[in-house]
Amino acid sequence: MLNFRLQRRMELPLQWIAEHSEAISALTDLGTLAIWAIYLQVFVSSYRRQLRATLIITRGVGSDLDARCLVSNMSSGPIYISSVFVRLETSSGTIITPVTDVFDAEKQRDREPHQHTRQGPLQAGESRDIGSFRQLIEHALHAAPGIDRSGDEKVQVGFILVEVVGLYGSEDLPIGARRGFDILAEGVQHHVHGRQVHTEQIRTRRQRRELTKDLQRDQ
């Protein structure tokens, strides 16, 4: 009698499974599909991150105005640097200007032709020195309308934003990155400190359309 009851209890779940086998099979298929969908989403997201263009803007070789501004390509492929822009916050107002071509005062006779511009290809994992912060600031001050060259020393610069615009792979829109640096006066010396830790990547389509306008201004 006891064995009969145990056997009966075991038969009930099996019978229920048999009666609902189609529903169980459908739920199993849905669960498998959901797992594969999540896996595919993770894979695609990881793949897209690997393909995205990434530029890093840093300060190197000191912290004063003669420190170098370095641009590094952390993408998986080469990037062609098309334009470099600078925005200055000064005692005379805001200045926004391209600094793509090396300013006359920066040029040296022994330089190669390609060293007279900040344009050019940047290979994956490669860094480029685009000049000192002093050179970038002086270039922007000289290029800015309404500021006399003789009065440059009187203009106080408190902030510099460096923006790099380039072309990457088969992308139909330009890519870019920007980073801001505070210029802090310490006695007679000025020091450059990054306002934020990371370089801002310009990736939305709306922002990248704005980059197209910037490129047209730098023609």
XYZ file of C-alpha atoms in Angstrom:
219
model
C 0.000 0.000 0.000
C 2.842 2.386 0.873
C 4.676 1.597 -2.349
C 1.499 2.214 -4.292
C 1.089 5.679 -2.729
C 4.717 6.609 -3.470
C 4.356 5.442 -7.041
C 1.143 7.434 -7.366
C 2.832 10.614 -6.082
C 5.656 10.212 -8.600
C 3.236 9.670 -11.447
C 1.351 12.923 -10.793
C 4.242 15.321 -11.726
C 5.109 13.194 -14.721
C 1.519 13.233 -15.828
C 1.343 17.022 -15.399
C 4.523 17.442 -17.465
C 3.169 15.202 -20.155
C -0.104 17.135 -20.279
C 1.709 20.515 -20.533
C 4.647 19.446 -22.649
C 3.844 21.879 -25.466
C 3.674 24.873 -23.109
C 6.882 23.815 -21.358
C 8.629 23.420 -24.706
C 7.480 26.876 -25.817
C 8.712 28.466 -22.571
C 12.045 26.689 -22.944
C 12.400 27.988 -26.484
C 11.568 31.518 -25.336
C 14.136 31.284 -22.541
C 16.813 30.072 -24.960
C 15.923 32.857 -27.405
C 16.164 35.462 -24.626
C 19.598 34.197 -23.585
C 20.873 34.332 -27.168
C 19.375 37.813 -27.652
C 21.214 39.094 -24.546
C 24.439 37.442 -25.687
C 24.082 38.970 -29.161
C 23.421 42.424 -27.698
C 26.529 42.197 -25.502
C 28.606 40.998 -28.455
C 27.359 43.762 -30.788
C 27.890 46.444 -28.133
C 31.435 45.225 -27.499
C 32.148 45.088 -31.242
C 30.803 48.613 -31.795
C 32.917 49.947 -28.927
C 35.991 48.438 -30.545
C 35.160 50.138 -33.867
C 34.430 53.573 -32.371
C 36.961 56.309 -32.840
C 38.623 57.467 -29.633
C 41.043 60.390 -29.321
C 42.779 61.299 -26.067
C 44.060 64.839 -25.419
C 46.634 65.130 -22.649
C 49.292 67.415 -21.216
C 52.895 66.209 -21.211
C 56.445 67.269 -20.382
C 55.743 69.563 -17.456
C 52.780 71.576 -16.259
C 53.634 75.153 -17.251
C 52.655 76.880 -20.491
C 55.560 75.197 -22.286
C 54.060 71.767 -21.550
C 53.165 69.897 -24.701
C 49.625 69.185 -25.864
C 49.495 65.561 -27.007
C 46.816 63.850 -29.094
C 46.683 60.039 -28.964
C 44.670 57.734 -31.215
C 43.206 54.918 -29.099
C 41.004 53.624 -31.943
C 41.481 50.291 -33.691
C 42.286 52.056 -36.990
C 44.030 55.213 -38.229
C 42.423 58.663 -37.965
C 43.138 61.562 -40.290
C 43.408 64.762 -38.238
C 41.647 67.430 -40.321
C 41.442 70.418 -37.993
C 42.453 71.625 -34.561
C 40.444 74.351 -32.827
C 41.133 76.357 -29.689
C 38.705 78.231 -27.478
C 40.196 80.715 -25.024
C 38.457 82.365 -22.083
C 40.332 85.635 -21.660
C 40.051 88.988 -19.928
C 38.973 90.386 -23.317
C 36.272 87.776 -23.912
C 35.974 84.395 -25.583
C 38.133 83.537 -28.598
C 37.378 80.578 -30.874
C 39.703 79.956 -33.798
C 41.295 77.151 -35.829
C 44.991 76.515 -35.175
C 45.407 73.765 -37.758
C 48.264 75.381 -39.655
C 51.358 76.196 -37.650
C 51.573 79.932 -37.021
C 54.450 81.824 -38.678
C 56.107 82.510 -35.330
C 56.223 78.764 -34.618
C 57.863 77.825 -37.914
C 61.489 76.920 -38.259
C 63.469 76.845 -41.490
C 64.723 73.325 -40.888
C 61.224 71.886 -40.572
C 59.828 69.509 -43.157
C 56.758 70.714 -45.104
C 54.440 68.374 -43.161
C 55.627 69.978 -39.913
C 53.996 73.274 -40.890
C 50.533 71.846 -40.222
C 48.803 69.851 -37.495
C 46.895 67.897 -40.120
C 47.755 64.355 -41.117
C 47.133 60.667 -40.414
C 47.473 59.332 -36.891
C 47.933 55.574 -36.700
C 46.264 53.394 -34.072
C 48.118 53.679 -30.770
C 50.149 56.648 -32.009
C 50.526 60.038 -30.291
C 51.264 63.426 -31.841
C 52.674 66.576 -30.290
C 50.533 69.446 -31.625
C 52.604 72.111 -29.885
C 52.976 73.676 -26.469
C 50.038 75.311 -24.724
C 51.907 78.593 -25.028
C 52.089 78.187 -28.816
C 48.396 77.307 -29.070
C 47.433 80.319 -26.952
C 49.683 82.736 -28.863
C 48.371 81.410 -32.165
C 44.769 81.984 -31.075
C 45.518 85.479 -29.748
C 47.254 86.503 -32.959
C 44.465 85.087 -35.118
C 41.628 86.612 -33.096
C 40.055 89.731 -34.666
C 40.053 92.854 -32.546
C 43.084 91.954 -30.435
C 46.265 93.862 -31.183
C 49.412 91.814 -31.432
C 51.238 94.372 -29.300
C 48.718 93.896 -26.516
C 48.933 90.133 -26.227
C 50.882 90.288 -22.967
C 48.055 92.281 -21.347
C 45.418 89.677 -22.203
C 44.881 87.261 -19.322
C 43.979 83.718 -20.362
C 42.209 81.615 -17.755
C 41.010 78.638 -19.789
C 41.837 76.826 -23.023
C 39.701 74.216 -24.766
C 41.434 72.067 -27.386
C 39.197 70.391 -29.960
C 40.499 67.908 -32.537
C 38.393 66.995 -35.595
C 39.220 64.075 -37.864
C 38.008 61.495 -40.363
C 37.769 57.827 -39.435
C 37.317 54.783 -41.657
C 34.062 54.630 -43.555
C 32.255 57.046 -41.216
C 30.108 59.475 -43.194
C 30.507 62.218 -40.591
C 33.668 63.613 -38.991
C 34.666 62.506 -35.496
C 36.140 64.619 -32.770
C 37.255 65.043 -29.179
C 37.778 67.984 -26.841
C 39.293 68.693 -23.469
C 39.514 71.844 -21.377
C 42.459 73.073 -19.311
C 42.541 75.796 -16.675
C 45.449 78.243 -16.792
C 46.307 78.986 -13.158
C 48.611 81.833 -12.182
C 51.052 81.032 -9.397
C 53.179 84.121 -8.910
C 54.860 84.918 -12.201
C 54.354 81.359 -13.432
C 51.291 79.895 -15.124
C 50.361 76.230 -14.847
C 48.060 74.108 -16.980
C 45.603 71.790 -15.214
C 42.989 69.624 -16.900
C 39.498 70.733 -15.891
C 38.153 67.224 -16.329
C 39.924 63.874 -16.032
C 38.731 62.389 -19.312
C 38.661 63.632 -22.884
C 35.117 64.276 -24.112
C 34.371 62.202 -27.213
C 32.076 63.828 -29.799
C 29.906 60.929 -30.959
C 26.237 61.903 -31.374
C 25.109 62.564 -34.929
C 23.941 66.073 -34.044
C 27.336 66.974 -32.572
C 29.142 65.453 -35.537
C 27.048 67.501 -37.964
C 28.260 70.566 -36.079
C 31.826 69.343 -36.656
C 31.125 69.480 -40.399
C 30.418 73.202 -40.037
C 33.680 73.610 -38.115
C 35.590 71.921 -40.947
C 34.006 74.303 -43.439
C 35.186 77.255 -41.332
C 38.726 75.900 -41.454
C 38.865 75.579 -45.252
